[in-house]
Amino acid sequence: MSFDDIKNVSKILMEYLPNTLKLFFFTLLFSIPLGVIVAWLKKCRFKPVSWLTNIYILIMRGTPLMLQIVAAYYAIPMLVKNARDSGSTGGFIEVLDDFMHSENYMFITLIVAFSLNYAAYFAEIFRGGIESIPVGQYEAAQMLGLTRMQTFFRVILPQVIKRVIPATGNEVIVLVKDTSLATIIAYAEIMLKAKQMMNTYSSIMPLFIAGLFYFVLNAIVTIAFHFLEKHYNYYK
Amino acid sequence: MAILEVKNLSKTFGDLKVLKDISFSVEEGQVVSVIGPSGSGKSTLLRCINQLEHADGGEINVCGMNMLRTENGKAIYAPKKTLREIRLKIGLVFQNFNLFPHMSVMQNIIEAPFRVLKQPKQDAIKTAQELIGKMGLTGKEKSYPCELSGGQQQRVSIARALALKPDVLFFDEPTSALDPELTGEILKVIKELAEEKMTMVIVTHEMEFARDVSNHVIFMDGGFIVEEGDPAELFGNTQNERTKQFLKRYKGV
């Protein structure tokens, strides 16, 4: 490949970077709060809730994300097809049909699959963080008359955040790279485009350039987490 | 009126009976020391009174409010609202401080007055400032617990408990986690509180201190109160064999 080719490939990949970033940020936006909720549900004293949460985590961590993406993408079309084949029509089927032909359908299924998958990992990280807080912190809060909500949000959560930063950083770095899995349903992101250009140019160079994109993104994530850790260094 | 009344209190962990029929009371302005060997149930007693453990039976009254009673052999706790009211009348200073590490000294002290008692922030800060001065911590308002010595941390935790203006203050071995050189500063603070007629119950291994500061001593062993009474009497002239044996290990008392 000539230098001009490399420049051209980089330019095209740059155009698809926003799609990769969109997937990355929306997944974080939904999976982190969802992870907190799942961690809570897992600690629920009402056993059936805790068991169901365990099964959810087991499935999400126990099967490939790529499989989950494909399943999420084809679930609704399959449902609609089966319903039609068995002769049923009706409002609900039409709503699903409209949805699966809508502009954002692919992106929404991706966000659902990624968020549900990452929430399971985040939940386990957050649970570990919550359980690492000494019981004395709860007792001190109790003796001061803080409510359970106040205890969680004022005393426990700030300390949990500090403790889960390194493990969360790991997970976020993996997410940057996992966005490439969206290529399996032909979501127009960096990896898909790099593969196409690999064929166009009969060269492996586009893959190297794509790799550089992910590398730079993760360098930024690493630096961001470094500063986040530093920000919480004011206490031990 | 007794600030604290405990009658026939019992507590079991699994098969282990930790408290067996404990009864005593604390009058306003009294300083009561609870002494005894490790595993005698001192800390558990304190934790039951502070609602950190659930007792199995007996009766506890705090400031005229019933917290726990027993009916037909079943321990019955007061409604949540009463328990909460009682909790705010009681302060507890922990052995290992349990300060909130992510909050500064000032934040640690004003957290409860501001969020629980809903005091205006300025008032909470003013009270905290006075307490910080009283504890000899002026200039440390913005420090974090990890920047303080053990003795300073324990003084912050005393200030934090006092900020709620409790009617009675409990200490669970307040000097046990400290270097011997640092215990003195905590004992001095407690002594000053005693002079101000603060009602206190102190679980301690510092025999000399217990004799000096308290006007009532309880000696516990094996889940029972073996002996209680005037400190001079108990330390100097006990007739009880078990007490004698225990005190013999603390030379100079």
Short mmCIF file of C-alpha atoms in Angstrom, two decimals, chain A residues 32-190:
data_model
loop_
_atom_site.label_atom_id
_atom_site.label_comp_id
_atom_site.label_asym_id
_atom_site.label_seq_id
_atom_site.Cartn_x
_atom_site.Cartn_y
_atom_site.Cartn_z
CA ILE A 32 -23.08 0.91 34.75
CA PRO A 33 -26.37 1.94 36.44
CA LEU A 34 -27.82 -1.44 35.45
CA GLY A 35 -24.79 -3.10 37.04
CA VAL A 36 -25.47 -1.28 40.33
CA ILE A 37 -29.08 -2.46 40.23
CA VAL A 38 -28.07 -6.06 39.45
CA ALA A 39 -25.53 -6.00 42.30
CA TRP A 40 -28.34 -4.85 44.61
CA LEU A 41 -30.71 -7.54 43.35
CA LYS A 42 -28.07 -10.22 43.85
CA LYS A 43 -27.73 -9.14 47.49
CA CYS A 44 -31.52 -9.14 47.92
CA ARG A 45 -32.59 -11.09 50.98
CA PHE A 46 -35.64 -12.43 49.15
CA LYS A 47 -33.99 -15.57 47.78
CA PRO A 48 -35.88 -16.02 44.46
CA VAL A 49 -34.74 -12.56 43.32
CA SER A 50 -31.14 -13.36 44.21
CA TRP A 51 -31.35 -16.73 42.39
CA LEU A 52 -32.83 -15.18 39.24
CA THR A 53 -30.07 -12.60 39.29
CA ASN A 54 -27.50 -15.37 39.59
CA ILE A 55 -28.99 -17.17 36.57
CA TYR A 56 -28.92 -13.93 34.59
CA ILE A 57 -25.25 -13.37 35.43
CA LEU A 58 -24.43 -17.00 34.68
CA ILE A 59 -25.97 -16.77 31.19
CA MET A 60 -24.48 -13.37 30.36
CA ARG A 61 -20.99 -14.36 31.40
CA GLY A 62 -21.31 -17.96 30.31
CA THR A 63 -22.16 -17.42 26.63
CA PRO A 64 -20.28 -15.43 23.99
CA LEU A 65 -21.21 -11.79 23.56
CA MET A 66 -21.13 -12.35 19.81
CA LEU A 67 -23.85 -14.99 20.17
CA GLN A 68 -25.91 -12.62 22.35
CA ILE A 69 -25.63 -9.87 19.73
CA VAL A 70 -26.87 -12.19 16.98
CA ALA A 71 -29.67 -13.50 19.21
CA ALA A 72 -30.81 -9.98 20.14
CA TYR A 73 -30.74 -8.89 16.51
CA TYR A 74 -32.77 -11.81 15.15
CA ALA A 75 -35.13 -12.38 18.09
CA ILE A 76 -37.83 -9.95 16.96
CA PRO A 77 -37.76 -10.80 13.23
CA MET A 78 -38.00 -14.51 14.13
CA LEU A 79 -40.89 -13.82 16.47
CA VAL A 80 -42.75 -11.85 13.83
CA LYS A 81 -42.10 -14.48 11.18
CA ASN A 82 -43.27 -17.34 13.39
CA ALA A 83 -46.38 -15.43 14.38
CA ARG A 84 -47.22 -14.69 10.75
CA ASP A 85 -46.52 -18.30 9.70
CA SER A 86 -48.95 -19.57 12.30
CA GLY A 87 -51.52 -17.19 10.88
CA SER A 88 -51.75 -14.65 13.67
CA THR A 89 -51.82 -10.96 12.87
CA GLY A 90 -52.69 -8.04 15.09
CA GLY A 91 -51.55 -4.79 16.58
CA PHE A 92 -48.64 -6.09 18.58
CA ILE A 93 -47.10 -7.96 15.63
CA GLU A 94 -47.41 -4.78 13.56
CA VAL A 95 -45.71 -2.72 16.23
CA LEU A 96 -42.79 -5.17 16.30
CA ASP A 97 -42.70 -5.20 12.51
CA ASP A 98 -42.50 -1.41 12.41
CA PHE A 99 -39.81 -1.43 15.07
CA MET A 100 -37.60 -3.95 13.27
CA HIS A 101 -37.76 -1.91 10.12
CA SER A 102 -37.05 1.36 11.86
CA GLU A 103 -33.82 3.23 11.32
CA ASN A 104 -32.42 2.64 14.79
CA TYR A 105 -33.36 -1.01 15.13
CA MET A 106 -29.83 -2.36 14.72
CA PHE A 107 -28.30 0.14 17.09
CA ILE A 108 -30.94 -0.46 19.75
CA THR A 109 -30.49 -4.24 19.68
CA LEU A 110 -26.73 -3.73 19.93
CA ILE A 111 -27.11 -1.46 22.96
CA VAL A 112 -29.49 -3.96 24.58
CA ALA A 113 -27.09 -6.87 24.02
CA PHE A 114 -23.97 -4.97 25.09
CA SER A 115 -25.61 -3.35 28.13
CA LEU A 116 -27.11 -6.58 29.45
CA ASN A 117 -23.79 -8.36 28.98
CA TYR A 118 -21.61 -5.67 30.54
CA ALA A 119 -24.05 -5.07 33.40
CA ALA A 120 -23.43 -8.66 34.52
CA TYR A 121 -19.68 -8.06 34.74
CA PHE A 122 -20.07 -4.65 36.37
CA ALA A 123 -22.53 -6.13 38.87
CA GLU A 124 -19.92 -8.61 40.09
CA ILE A 125 -17.28 -5.88 40.34
CA PHE A 126 -19.63 -3.60 42.29
CA ARG A 127 -20.77 -6.45 44.56
CA GLY A 128 -17.14 -7.18 45.39
CA GLY A 129 -16.64 -3.49 46.13
CA ILE A 130 -19.70 -3.26 48.36
CA GLU A 131 -18.72 -6.39 50.28
CA SER A 132 -15.19 -5.09 50.85
CA ILE A 133 -16.43 -2.17 52.96
CA PRO A 134 -15.83 -3.01 56.65
CA VAL A 135 -18.95 -3.69 58.71
CA GLY A 136 -17.77 -0.97 61.12
CA GLN A 137 -18.74 1.66 58.54
CA TYR A 138 -22.34 0.46 58.58
CA GLU A 139 -22.33 0.32 62.39
CA ALA A 140 -20.95 3.85 62.70
CA ALA A 141 -23.60 5.12 60.28
CA GLN A 142 -26.28 3.27 62.21
CA MET A 143 -25.11 4.74 65.52
CA LEU A 144 -25.28 8.23 64.01
CA GLY A 145 -28.89 7.64 63.00
CA LEU A 146 -28.33 7.72 59.24
CA THR A 147 -31.09 6.01 57.26
CA ARG A 148 -30.28 3.03 55.04
CA MET A 149 -30.42 5.25 51.96
CA GLN A 150 -28.14 7.85 53.54
CA THR A 151 -25.75 5.12 54.65
CA PHE A 152 -25.53 3.72 51.13
CA PHE A 153 -25.25 6.96 49.21
CA ARG A 154 -23.22 9.03 51.69
CA VAL A 155 -20.97 6.44 53.34
CA ILE A 156 -20.74 3.22 51.34
CA LEU A 157 -21.01 4.22 47.66
CA PRO A 158 -18.22 6.86 47.65
CA GLN A 159 -15.85 4.29 49.14
CA VAL A 160 -17.03 1.58 46.74
CA ILE A 161 -16.35 3.85 43.75
CA LYS A 162 -12.73 4.30 44.80
CA ARG A 163 -12.26 0.57 45.24
CA VAL A 164 -13.85 -0.51 41.94
CA ILE A 165 -12.00 1.95 39.71
CA PRO A 166 -9.12 -0.40 38.73
CA ALA A 167 -11.41 -3.36 37.93
CA THR A 168 -13.87 -1.10 36.10
CA GLY A 169 -11.01 0.34 34.05
CA ASN A 170 -10.17 -3.18 32.93
CA GLU A 171 -13.73 -3.77 31.83
CA VAL A 172 -13.96 -0.46 29.96
CA ILE A 173 -10.78 -1.27 28.04
CA VAL A 174 -12.26 -4.62 27.03
CA LEU A 175 -15.44 -2.82 25.93
CA VAL A 176 -13.47 -0.57 23.54
CA LYS A 177 -12.24 -3.69 21.78
CA ASP A 178 -15.53 -5.59 22.09
CA THR A 179 -17.34 -2.94 20.04
CA SER A 180 -15.71 -4.70 17.07
CA LEU A 181 -18.05 -7.66 17.69
CA ALA A 182 -20.87 -5.55 16.26
CA THR A 183 -19.38 -6.30 12.89
CA ILE A 184 -21.17 -9.69 13.05
CA ILE A 185 -24.50 -8.02 12.25
CA ALA A 186 -22.84 -5.58 9.83
CA TYR A 187 -23.00 -2.52 12.07
CA ALA A 188 -20.94 0.09 10.27
CA GLU A 189 -18.07 0.54 12.69
CA ILE A 190 -14.29 0.56 12.36
#
